[in-house]
CSV table of C-alpha atoms and ligand atoms in Angstrom, one decimal:
chain,number,residue,atom,x,y,z
J,1,MET,CA,24.7,18.7,-8.7
J,2,LYS,CA,23.4,17.6,-5.3
J,3,PHE,CA,20.0,16.2,-4.4
J,4,PRO,CA,17.6,19.0,-2.9
J,5,HIS,CA,18.3,19.8,0.7
J,6,ASP,CA,14.9,18.4,1.7
J,7,PHE,CA,15.3,15.1,0.0
J,8,LEU,CA,15.5,12.2,2.5
J,9,PHE,CA,17.9,9.4,2.1
J,10,GLY,CA,16.6,6.4,3.9
J,11,ALA,CA,16.3,2.6,4.1
J,12,ALA,CA,13.5,0.3,4.9
J,13,SER,CA,12.4,-2.9,6.7
J,14,ALA,CA,9.2,-4.6,7.6
J,15,SER,CA,8.1,-6.1,11.0
J,16,TYR,CA,7.6,-9.8,10.1
J,17,GLN,CA,10.8,-9.9,8.0
J,18,VAL,CA,13.1,-8.3,10.5
J,19,GLU,CA,11.7,-8.4,14.1
J,20,GLY,CA,11.5,-12.0,15.1
J,21,ALA,CA,10.1,-12.4,18.8
J,22,ALA,CA,7.0,-13.9,17.2
J,23,ASN,CA,5.5,-14.9,20.6
J,24,LYS,CA,7.2,-12.3,22.9
J,25,ASP,CA,5.7,-9.6,25.2
J,26,GLY,CA,2.1,-10.3,24.5
J,27,LYS,CA,2.2,-10.3,20.7
J,28,GLY,CA,-0.8,-12.1,19.2
J,29,PRO,CA,-0.4,-14.7,16.4
J,30,THR,CA,-0.5,-13.5,12.8
J,31,ASN,CA,-1.5,-15.0,9.4
J,32,TRP,CA,2.2,-15.3,8.6
J,33,ASP,CA,3.1,-17.0,11.8
J,34,VAL,CA,0.7,-19.8,10.7
J,35,PHE,CA,1.0,-19.6,6.9
J,36,SER,CA,4.9,-19.8,7.0
J,37,LYS,CA,4.6,-23.2,8.8
J,38,ILE,CA,2.5,-24.7,6.0
J,39,PRO,CA,5.0,-27.2,4.1
J,40,GLY,CA,6.1,-25.9,0.8
J,41,LYS,CA,4.7,-22.3,1.2
J,42,THR,CA,8.1,-20.6,2.0
J,43,PHE,CA,11.6,-21.2,0.6
J,44,GLU,CA,13.1,-24.2,2.6
J,45,GLY,CA,10.5,-23.6,5.3
J,46,THR,CA,12.0,-20.3,6.4
J,47,ASN,CA,9.8,-18.1,8.7
J,48,GLY,CA,9.9,-15.0,10.8
J,49,ASP,CA,10.0,-16.7,14.3
J,50,ILE,CA,13.4,-15.2,14.9
J,51,ALA,CA,14.0,-13.4,11.5
J,52,VAL,CA,17.2,-11.2,12.3
J,53,ASP,CA,16.0,-10.6,15.9
J,54,HIS,CA,15.6,-6.9,15.3
J,55,TYR,CA,13.2,-6.9,18.3
J,56,HIS,CA,16.1,-7.5,20.6
J,57,ARG,CA,19.0,-5.9,18.6
J,58,TYR,CA,17.2,-2.7,17.3
J,59,LYS,CA,19.5,-0.4,19.3
J,60,GLU,CA,22.7,-1.9,17.7
J,61,ASP,CA,20.8,-1.8,14.2
J,62,ILE,CA,19.8,1.8,14.7
J,63,ARG,CA,23.4,2.7,15.8
J,64,LEU,CA,24.7,1.2,12.6
J,65,MET,CA,22.1,3.1,10.6
J,66,ALA,CA,23.2,6.3,12.3
J,67,GLU,CA,26.9,5.4,11.5
J,68,MET,CA,25.8,5.1,7.8
J,69,GLY,CA,24.3,8.6,8.1
J,70,LEU,CA,20.8,7.4,7.3
J,71,GLU,CA,18.5,10.3,7.4
J,72,SER,CA,15.3,8.2,7.7
J,73,TYR,CA,14.3,4.6,8.6
J,74,ARG,CA,11.1,3.2,7.3
J,75,PHE,CA,9.7,0.3,9.4
J,76,SER,CA,6.4,-1.3,10.0
J,77,VAL,CA,4.4,-1.8,13.2
J,78,SER,CA,3.2,-5.4,13.8
J,79,TRP,CA,-0.5,-4.9,14.3
J,80,ALA,CA,-0.7,-8.0,16.5
J,81,ARG,CA,1.8,-6.5,19.0
J,82,ILE,CA,-0.6,-3.5,19.6
J,83,LEU,CA,-3.9,-5.5,19.4
J,84,PRO,CA,-3.1,-9.2,19.8
J,85,ASP,CA,-6.5,-10.4,18.5
J,86,GLY,CA,-6.8,-7.6,16.0
J,87,ASP,CA,-9.6,-5.4,17.4
J,88,GLY,CA,-9.7,-6.1,21.2
J,89,GLU,CA,-7.6,-5.0,24.1
J,90,VAL,CA,-4.3,-3.0,23.6
J,91,ASN,CA,-1.0,-4.7,24.6
J,92,GLU,CA,1.0,-2.1,26.5
J,93,LYS,CA,4.3,-4.0,25.9
J,94,GLY,CA,3.7,-3.7,22.2
J,95,LEU,CA,3.3,0.1,22.4
J,96,ALA,CA,6.4,0.2,24.6
J,97,PHE,CA,8.5,-1.6,22.0
J,98,TYR,CA,7.7,0.8,19.2
J,99,ASN,CA,8.0,3.8,21.4
J,100,SER,CA,11.4,2.7,22.2
J,101,LEU,CA,12.3,2.0,18.6
J,102,ILE,CA,11.0,5.4,17.6
J,103,ASP,CA,12.9,7.1,20.5
J,104,GLU,CA,16.1,5.4,19.4
J,105,CYS,CA,15.7,6.7,15.9
J,106,LEU,CA,15.2,10.4,17.2
J,107,LYS,CA,18.2,9.9,19.6
J,108,TYR,CA,20.4,9.9,16.4
J,109,GLY,CA,18.3,12.3,14.4
J,110,ILE,CA,16.9,9.5,12.2
J,111,VAL,CA,13.4,10.4,10.8
J,112,PRO,CA,11.0,7.5,11.6
J,113,PHE,CA,8.7,6.6,8.5
J,114,VAL,CA,6.1,4.2,9.8
J,115,THR,CA,4.1,1.7,7.8
J,116,LEU,CA,1.0,0.5,9.6
J,117,TYR,CA,0.4,-2.6,7.5
J,118,HIS,CA,3.1,-4.7,5.9
J,119,TRP,CA,1.3,-7.9,5.4
J,120,ASP,CA,1.2,-9.4,8.9
J,121,LEU,CA,-2.5,-9.6,9.9
J,122,PRO,CA,-3.7,-10.7,13.4
J,123,LEU,CA,-4.7,-14.3,12.9
J,124,ALA,CA,-8.2,-13.7,14.4
J,125,LEU,CA,-9.0,-11.3,11.6
J,126,GLU,CA,-7.6,-13.6,8.9
J,127,GLU,CA,-9.7,-16.4,10.2
J,128,ASP,CA,-12.8,-14.2,10.1
J,129,GLY,CA,-12.4,-13.5,6.3
J,130,GLY,CA,-9.4,-11.2,6.4
J,131,TRP,CA,-9.6,-8.4,3.9
J,132,THR,CA,-12.7,-9.7,2.3
J,133,ASN,CA,-14.6,-8.9,5.6
J,134,LYS,CA,-15.4,-5.2,6.3
J,135,ARG,CA,-14.7,-6.0,10.0
J,136,THR,CA,-10.9,-6.0,9.1
J,137,ALA,CA,-11.2,-2.6,7.5
J,138,GLU,CA,-12.9,-1.3,10.6
J,139,ALA,CA,-10.4,-2.9,12.9
J,140,PHE,CA,-7.5,-1.3,10.8
J,141,VAL,CA,-9.1,2.1,11.5
J,142,LYS,CA,-9.1,1.5,15.2
J,143,TYR,CA,-5.6,0.2,15.2
J,144,SER,CA,-4.4,3.1,13.2
J,145,GLU,CA,-5.9,5.6,15.5
J,146,ILE,CA,-4.2,3.9,18.5
J,147,CYS,CA,-0.8,4.3,16.7
J,148,PHE,CA,-1.5,7.9,15.7
J,149,ARG,CA,-2.3,8.7,19.4
J,150,SER,CA,0.6,6.7,20.8
J,151,PHE,CA,3.4,7.7,18.4
J,152,GLY,CA,2.1,10.7,16.5
J,153,ASP,CA,3.8,13.2,18.8
J,154,ARG,CA,7.2,12.0,17.3
J,155,VAL,CA,6.2,10.2,14.0
J,156,LYS,CA,5.3,12.7,11.4
J,157,HIS,CA,5.4,10.4,8.3
J,158,TRP,CA,2.8,7.6,8.0
J,159,ILE,CA,2.1,4.9,5.3
J,160,THR,CA,-1.1,3.0,5.8
J,161,PHE,CA,-0.5,-0.1,3.5
J,162,ASN,CA,2.4,-1.6,1.8
J,163,GLU,CA,1.8,-3.0,-1.7
J,164,THR,CA,-2.0,-4.0,-1.6
J,165,VAL,CA,-1.5,-5.7,-5.0
J,166,MET,CA,0.9,-8.1,-3.4
J,167,PHE,CA,-0.9,-9.3,-0.2
J,168,CYS,CA,-4.3,-9.3,-2.1
J,169,GLY,CA,-3.0,-10.7,-5.4
J,170,LEU,CA,-0.8,-13.3,-3.8
J,171,GLY,CA,-3.5,-14.1,-1.1
J,172,TYR,CA,-6.5,-14.5,-3.4
J,173,LEU,CA,-5.2,-15.1,-6.8
J,174,LYS,CA,-1.9,-16.9,-6.6
J,175,GLY,CA,-2.3,-18.5,-3.3
J,176,ALA,CA,1.4,-17.9,-2.4
J,177,HIS,CA,0.6,-15.7,0.6
J,178,PRO,CA,-2.1,-16.0,3.3
J,179,PRO,CA,-5.0,-16.9,3.1
J,180,GLY,CA,-3.5,-19.1,0.2
J,181,ILE,CA,-6.6,-18.8,-2.1
J,182,GLN,CA,-6.1,-19.3,-5.8
J,183,ASN,CA,-8.0,-17.8,-8.7
J,184,ASP,CA,-10.7,-16.1,-6.7
J,185,GLU,CA,-11.1,-12.8,-8.6
J,186,LYS,CA,-14.2,-11.7,-6.7
J,187,LYS,CA,-12.5,-12.0,-3.4
J,188,TYR,CA,-9.4,-10.3,-4.8
J,189,PHE,CA,-11.2,-7.2,-5.8
J,190,GLN,CA,-13.3,-7.1,-2.7
J,191,ALA,CA,-10.3,-7.2,-0.5
J,192,THR,CA,-8.6,-4.4,-2.4
J,193,HIS,CA,-11.7,-2.3,-2.1
J,194,TYR,CA,-11.8,-2.8,1.8
J,195,VAL,CA,-8.1,-1.9,1.8
J,196,PHE,CA,-8.8,1.4,0.0
J,197,TYR,CA,-11.8,2.0,2.2
J,198,ALA,CA,-9.7,1.4,5.4
J,199,HIS,CA,-7.0,3.7,4.0
J,200,ALA,CA,-9.5,6.5,3.4
J,201,LYS,CA,-11.1,6.2,6.8
J,202,ALA,CA,-7.6,6.2,8.5
J,203,ILE,CA,-6.3,9.4,6.8
J,204,GLU,CA,-9.6,11.1,7.6
J,205,ILE,CA,-9.0,10.3,11.3
J,206,TYR,CA,-5.3,11.3,11.1
J,207,LYS,CA,-6.2,14.6,9.6
J,208,GLY,CA,-8.8,15.2,12.4
J,209,LEU,CA,-6.2,14.7,15.1
J,210,LYS,CA,-4.3,17.6,13.7
J,211,GLN,CA,-0.9,16.2,14.4
J,212,TYR,CA,0.4,18.0,11.2
J,213,GLY,CA,2.5,15.1,9.9
J,214,GLU,CA,2.0,13.6,6.5
J,215,ILE,CA,0.2,10.4,5.4
J,216,GLY,CA,-0.1,8.3,2.3
J,217,ILE,CA,0.0,4.8,0.9
J,218,THR,CA,2.7,2.7,-0.7
J,219,HIS,CA,2.1,0.8,-3.9
J,220,VAL,CA,4.2,-1.5,-6.1
J,221,PHE,CA,5.1,0.6,-9.1
J,222,LEU,CA,5.3,-1.9,-12.1
J,223,PRO,CA,5.0,0.2,-15.2
J,224,ALA,CA,3.9,-2.1,-18.2
J,225,TYR,CA,5.5,-1.6,-21.6
J,226,SER,CA,4.5,-3.3,-24.9
J,227,VAL,CA,7.2,-5.6,-26.3
J,228,ASN,CA,6.7,-4.0,-29.7
J,229,ASP,CA,4.4,-1.6,-31.6
J,230,ARG,CA,1.8,-4.2,-32.6
J,231,GLU,CA,-1.6,-3.0,-31.8
J,232,GLU,CA,-2.6,-6.0,-29.7
J,233,ASN,CA,0.5,-5.8,-27.6
J,234,LEU,CA,0.0,-2.0,-27.1
J,235,ARG,CA,-3.5,-2.8,-25.8
J,236,ALA,CA,-2.0,-5.5,-23.6
J,237,ALA,CA,0.3,-2.9,-21.9
J,238,GLN,CA,-2.7,-0.6,-21.4
J,239,HIS,CA,-4.7,-3.4,-19.9
J,240,ALA,CA,-1.8,-4.2,-17.5
J,241,ASN,CA,-1.4,-0.6,-16.5
J,242,GLU,CA,-5.1,-0.3,-15.8
J,243,PHE,CA,-5.2,-3.4,-13.5
J,244,GLU,CA,-1.7,-3.2,-11.9
J,245,THR,CA,-1.4,0.5,-11.5
J,246,PHE,CA,-4.5,2.6,-12.1
J,247,TRP,CA,-6.7,0.3,-10.1
J,248,TYR,CA,-4.5,1.0,-7.1
J,249,TYR,CA,-3.7,4.7,-7.6
J,250,ASP,CA,-6.9,6.0,-8.9
J,251,PRO,CA,-9.2,5.3,-5.8
J,252,ILE,CA,-6.5,6.9,-3.7
J,253,LEU,CA,-5.6,10.0,-5.6
J,254,LYS,CA,-8.8,10.5,-7.6
J,255,GLY,CA,-11.4,9.0,-5.2
J,256,GLU,CA,-12.8,6.8,-7.9
J,257,TYR,CA,-12.0,3.5,-9.7
J,258,PRO,CA,-10.7,3.5,-13.4
J,259,ARG,CA,-13.7,3.1,-15.7
J,260,TYR,CA,-11.8,0.6,-17.9
J,261,VAL,CA,-11.4,-1.9,-15.1
J,262,LEU,CA,-14.9,-1.3,-13.8
J,263,ASP,CA,-16.4,-2.2,-17.1
J,264,VAL,CA,-14.4,-5.5,-17.2
J,265,LEU,CA,-15.4,-6.3,-13.6
J,266,GLU,CA,-19.0,-5.8,-14.5
J,267,GLU,CA,-18.7,-8.1,-17.5
J,268,LYS,CA,-17.0,-10.8,-15.5
J,269,GLY,CA,-19.1,-10.6,-12.4
J,270,TRP,CA,-16.1,-9.5,-10.3
J,271,THR,CA,-17.4,-6.1,-9.0
J,272,PRO,CA,-17.1,-5.9,-5.2
J,273,GLU,CA,-19.9,-5.6,-2.9
J,274,TRP,CA,-19.7,-1.9,-1.9
J,275,THR,CA,-22.0,0.8,-0.5
J,276,GLU,CA,-22.5,4.3,-1.5
J,277,GLU,CA,-21.1,5.3,2.0
J,278,GLU,CA,-17.8,3.4,1.1
J,279,LEU,CA,-17.6,5.0,-2.4
J,280,ASP,CA,-18.3,8.4,-0.9
J,281,THR,CA,-15.5,7.8,1.7
J,282,LEU,CA,-13.0,7.3,-1.1
J,283,ARG,CA,-14.2,10.4,-3.0
J,284,ARG,CA,-14.4,12.6,0.2
J,285,ASN,CA,-10.8,11.8,1.4
J,286,ALA,CA,-8.8,11.5,-1.9
J,287,GLY,CA,-7.6,15.1,-1.4
J,288,LEU,CA,-6.2,14.4,2.0
J,289,ASN,CA,-3.4,12.2,0.7
J,290,ASP,CA,-0.1,13.9,1.2
J,291,PHE,CA,2.0,11.6,-1.0
J,292,ILE,CA,2.2,8.2,-2.7
J,293,GLY,CA,5.0,5.8,-1.9
J,294,LEU,CA,6.4,3.9,-4.9
J,295,ASN,CA,8.1,0.5,-4.4
J,296,TYR,CA,10.0,0.2,-7.8
J,297,TYR,CA,12.1,-2.7,-8.6
J,298,GLN,CA,11.4,-3.3,-12.3
J,299,PRO,CA,9.0,-2.6,-15.2
J,300,ILE,CA,7.1,-5.4,-17.0
J,301,ARG,CA,7.3,-6.2,-20.8
J,302,VAL,CA,4.0,-7.5,-21.9
J,303,GLU,CA,2.4,-9.0,-25.0
J,304,LYS,CA,-1.2,-10.2,-25.8
J,305,ASN,CA,-1.6,-13.8,-24.4
J,306,HIS,CA,-3.1,-16.2,-26.9
J,307,GLU,CA,-2.9,-19.4,-24.8
J,308,THR,CA,-6.3,-20.0,-23.1
J,309,ALA,CA,-6.0,-22.1,-20.0
J,310,ALA,CA,-9.2,-23.2,-18.2
J,311,VAL,CA,-7.5,-22.7,-14.8
J,312,ILE,CA,-4.1,-21.0,-14.4
J,313,GLU,CA,-1.9,-23.0,-12.1
J,314,HIS,CA,0.2,-21.1,-9.5
J,315,SER,CA,3.1,-22.0,-7.3
J,316,ARG,CA,5.6,-20.2,-5.1
J,317,GLU,CA,8.0,-20.2,-8.0
J,318,THR,CA,5.5,-18.5,-10.4
J,319,SER,CA,4.7,-15.9,-7.6
J,320,THR,CA,8.1,-14.4,-7.4
J,321,LEU,CA,7.4,-11.9,-10.2
J,322,ALA,CA,9.9,-13.4,-12.7
J,323,PRO,CA,8.6,-12.8,-16.3
J,324,GLY,CA,6.9,-15.6,-18.4
J,325,SER,CA,3.6,-15.9,-16.7
J,326,PRO,CA,0.1,-15.0,-17.9
J,327,SER,CA,-1.8,-12.3,-16.1
J,328,PHE,CA,-4.4,-13.4,-13.6
J,329,ASP,CA,-7.2,-13.0,-16.2
J,330,GLY,CA,-5.1,-14.5,-19.1
J,331,TYR,CA,-5.2,-11.3,-21.1
J,332,TYR,CA,-1.5,-10.7,-21.3
J,333,ARG,CA,1.7,-12.4,-20.4
J,334,THR,CA,5.0,-11.0,-19.3
J,335,VAL,CA,8.1,-11.6,-21.4
J,336,LYS,CA,11.8,-11.8,-20.7
J,337,MET,CA,13.5,-9.7,-23.4
J,338,ALA,CA,16.9,-10.8,-25.0
J,339,ASP,CA,18.2,-7.2,-24.9
J,340,LYS,CA,17.4,-6.5,-21.3
J,341,THR,CA,19.5,-7.2,-18.0
J,342,TYR,CA,17.9,-9.3,-15.3
J,343,THR,CA,18.7,-10.2,-11.6
J,344,LYS,CA,19.3,-13.8,-10.4
J,345,TRP,CA,15.7,-13.8,-9.6
J,346,GLY,CA,14.7,-12.7,-13.1
J,347,TRP,CA,13.8,-9.1,-12.3
J,348,GLU,CA,14.6,-6.7,-15.0
J,349,ILE,CA,17.1,-4.0,-14.1
J,350,SER,CA,15.7,-0.8,-15.8
J,351,PRO,CA,16.3,2.6,-14.3
J,352,GLU,CA,15.1,4.1,-17.6
J,353,GLY,CA,11.8,2.2,-17.1
J,354,PHE,CA,11.4,4.0,-13.8
J,355,LEU,CA,11.9,7.4,-15.4
J,356,ASP,CA,9.4,6.7,-18.2
J,357,GLY,CA,6.9,5.4,-15.6
J,358,LEU,CA,7.3,8.4,-13.3
J,359,HIS,CA,6.3,10.6,-16.3
J,360,MET,CA,3.2,8.3,-16.9
J,361,LEU,CA,2.2,8.9,-13.3
J,362,LYS,CA,2.6,12.7,-13.5
J,363,ALA,CA,0.7,12.8,-16.7
J,364,ARG,CA,-2.3,11.0,-14.9
J,365,TYR,CA,-2.0,12.3,-11.4
J,366,GLY,CA,-0.4,15.7,-11.7
J,367,ASP,CA,2.2,17.0,-9.3
J,368,VAL,CA,1.6,14.6,-6.4
J,369,LYS,CA,4.4,14.3,-3.9
J,370,MET,CA,6.1,10.9,-4.2
J,371,TYR,CA,8.7,8.9,-2.2
J,372,VAL,CA,10.5,5.9,-3.5
J,373,THR,CA,9.6,3.8,-0.5
J,374,GLU,CA,11.5,0.8,-1.8
J,375,ASN,CA,14.2,0.0,-4.3
J,376,GLY,CA,17.2,-2.4,-4.1
J,377,LEU,CA,18.8,-5.4,-5.5
J,378,GLY,CA,18.0,-8.9,-4.3
J,379,ASP,CA,21.2,-10.8,-4.7
J,380,GLU,CA,23.4,-13.5,-3.1
J,381,ASP,CA,26.2,-11.2,-2.1
J,382,PRO,CA,29.8,-12.3,-2.8
J,383,ILE,CA,32.1,-12.6,0.2
J,384,ILE,CA,35.8,-12.1,-0.6
J,385,ASP,CA,38.3,-12.6,2.3
J,386,GLY,CA,35.5,-12.1,4.8
J,387,GLU,CA,34.3,-8.9,3.3
J,388,ILE,CA,30.8,-8.6,1.7
J,389,VAL,CA,31.6,-7.1,-1.7
J,390,ASP,CA,28.1,-6.3,-2.9
J,391,VAL,CA,29.3,-4.2,-5.9
J,392,PRO,CA,26.1,-5.2,-8.0
J,393,ARG,CA,23.9,-3.6,-5.3
J,394,ILE,CA,26.0,-0.4,-5.4
J,395,LYS,CA,25.7,-0.3,-9.3
J,396,TYR,CA,22.0,-0.9,-9.0
J,397,ILE,CA,21.2,1.8,-6.5
J,398,GLU,CA,23.7,4.2,-8.1
J,399,GLU,CA,21.9,4.0,-11.4
J,400,HIS,CA,18.4,4.3,-9.9
J,401,LEU,CA,19.6,7.3,-7.8
J,402,LYS,CA,21.0,9.0,-11.0
J,403,VAL,CA,17.6,8.6,-12.7
J,404,ILE,CA,15.8,9.9,-9.6
J,405,LYS,CA,18.0,13.0,-9.6
J,406,LYS,CA,17.3,13.4,-13.3
J,407,ALA,CA,13.5,13.1,-12.6
J,408,ILE,CA,13.5,15.7,-10.0
J,409,HIS,CA,15.2,18.1,-12.4
J,410,GLN,CA,12.5,17.2,-15.0
J,411,GLY,CA,9.8,18.3,-12.5
J,412,ILE,CA,8.9,15.1,-10.8
J,413,ASN,CA,8.0,15.7,-7.2
J,414,LEU,CA,10.2,13.1,-5.6
J,415,LYS,CA,11.1,13.7,-1.9
J,416,GLY,CA,13.0,10.7,-0.7
J,417,TYR,CA,14.6,7.4,-1.4
J,418,TYR,CA,14.3,4.3,0.9
J,419,ALA,CA,16.5,1.5,-0.1
J,420,TRP,CA,15.1,-2.0,0.5
J,421,SER,CA,16.5,-3.0,2.8
J,422,ALA,CA,18.5,-1.4,5.7
J,423,ILE,CA,19.6,-4.8,6.9
J,424,ASP,CA,19.6,-8.4,5.4
J,425,LEU,CA,16.2,-9.8,6.4
J,426,LEU,CA,13.6,-12.5,5.6
J,427,SER,CA,12.2,-12.5,2.1
J,428,TRP,CA,8.7,-13.9,2.2
J,429,LEU,CA,9.2,-16.4,-0.6
J,430,ASN,CA,13.0,-16.5,-0.9
J,431,GLY,CA,14.1,-17.1,2.7
J,432,TYR,CA,17.4,-15.5,3.7
J,433,LYS,CA,18.9,-16.4,0.4
J,434,LYS,CA,17.8,-13.2,-1.4
J,435,GLN,CA,19.8,-10.5,0.4
J,436,TYR,CA,18.9,-6.8,0.1
J,437,GLY,CA,20.7,-5.0,3.0
J,438,PHE,CA,23.5,-2.6,3.6
J,439,ILE,CA,24.1,-4.6,6.7
J,440,TYR,CA,24.9,-8.4,6.5
J,441,VAL,CA,23.5,-10.7,9.1
J,442,ASP,CA,25.5,-13.9,9.6
J,443,HIS,CA,23.1,-16.7,10.2
J,444,LYS,CA,26.0,-19.0,10.9
J,445,ASP,CA,27.4,-16.9,13.6
J,446,GLY,CA,24.7,-15.7,16.0
J,447,LEU,CA,23.1,-13.2,13.6
J,448,ASN,CA,26.1,-11.0,14.1
J,449,ARG,CA,26.0,-7.8,11.9
J,450,LYS,CA,28.7,-6.8,9.5
J,451,LYS,CA,28.9,-3.6,7.3
J,452,LYS,CA,28.9,-4.4,3.5
J,453,LEU,CA,30.8,-2.5,0.9
J,454,SER,CA,27.4,-0.8,0.1
J,455,PHE,CA,27.2,0.4,3.6
J,456,HIS,CA,30.3,2.6,3.1
J,457,TRP,CA,29.3,3.6,-0.3
J,458,TYR,CA,25.7,4.8,0.8
J,459,LYS,CA,27.4,6.6,3.7
J,460,HIS,CA,29.5,8.7,1.3
J,461,VAL,CA,26.4,9.3,-1.1
J,462,ILE,CA,24.4,10.7,1.8
J,463,GLU,CA,27.4,12.8,3.2
J,464,THR,CA,27.8,14.3,-0.3
J,465,ARG,CA,24.1,14.4,-1.0
J,466,GLY,CA,24.7,12.4,-4.2
J,467,GLU,CA,26.7,15.2,-5.8
J,468,GLU,CA,29.0,12.7,-7.6
J,469,LEU,CA,26.1,10.7,-9.1
M,501,LIG,C1,9.0,-10.0,-3.2
M,501,LIG,C2,10.1,-9.2,-2.5
M,501,LIG,C3,11.4,-10.0,-2.4
M,501,LIG,O1,11.5,-10.9,-1.5
M,501,LIG,O2,12.3,-10.0,-3.3
M,501,LIG,O3,10.3,-8.0,-3.4
M,501,LIG,C4,11.2,-7.0,-2.8
M,501,LIG,C5,10.7,-6.6,-1.4
M,501,LIG,O4,9.4,-6.0,-1.5
M,501,LIG,C6,8.9,-5.7,-0.1
M,501,LIG,O5,7.7,-4.9,-0.3
M,501,LIG,C7,8.6,-7.0,0.5
M,501,LIG,O6,8.1,-6.7,1.8
M,501,LIG,C8,10.0,-7.5,0.7
M,501,LIG,O7,9.9,-8.8,1.4
M,501,LIG,C9,10.6,-7.9,-0.7
M,501,LIG,O8,9.7,-8.8,-1.3
């Protein structure tokens, strides 16, 4: 049985992780340009100054994607190329780059799927409070409209934000991402609120432009499951789902925040400063979302946490989502299970966890259209006789595509799959060691590209529309 004819087979990247050209053609500095230079913040001091030089090599990269038969390419726009200081004058060379990238995709019939924000914030905004300052939300709305008006004649698929829980959680709770603040729950929840507000304003403007494309937001999808049937652990899983999933999906799809979380925030004094106008903006625009993007890599297995620590210490190593850490509020902890399989970076491999999670989402949100906007295996790929023999990645993606096909036939409204990542690129906290791509980049030989075994495998999957899966 094939995947439906309108299902998109894609792959993804993100501007800071792939482009390089950090100071080229009028681009302004970003939070990551500065943060990545702070000793100890990134793996072996890696940064995106050059990344894999997609900025200069995108024509070669897109041609390779076309050779693979890729139907859609998800990439992000670097805000600081368009508005170097965040909300001032437009940089025409920045618009020119993305116009050329989009046109290169269309030349091969590859559908561009554009993410407006994938964590690289113009430095001027970060230095003025970042996402805890409403100015940033308003600047995002201005930036989005410029992108809609510049690219919207050819781009018909838009994602506002990638993984709010990551850039807010790692930025204000774990300190592993800019602005590098630890354990500030008030700022964390405030930042998430302004992101949701910016999203709602941006989709309202998009719909008003009548460009007749589709727009949504991409979240981490990290379904939490109890380690056993003990009541306290079942409650821990519910707590995790409320804070890690419903807090993110409810304000978008329902236009209101989950009551369970609001009650905890009230009790702890973490409730964001918000206005009735902002809350009404969420309510008024919830129905305008065309889809939700899910970045699924793993579920989490949780149990009630009984260790009380005055302050939870964080580091780069405790911020790479491997199990064993307490939640930010200490309520639960994630557990590595003896009967599960894990990647080298300690992420559980669980296609079945994805299927169960999809039914959880459908039960809460109904028949909302969804894309898998990221899924893939971070690995150190084996090289045998000069060939990149990434069989583990093939098996990982194969198993997840099988589950996606099964979910579709069980009535889950999934419309596309974007492997993370199209090409090996910079991982924020793992440098170039943790590879995800179908295309290998040789950092010892001029960043030359080379097709991996998975490149040929994915090409066949697309050609046959997954009939053999
Ligand atoms: C933490 C990590 C990783 O490096 O493994 O997860 C997988 C993937 O998720 C994406 O949203 C990030 O932009 C990308 O950098 C990757 O980040």
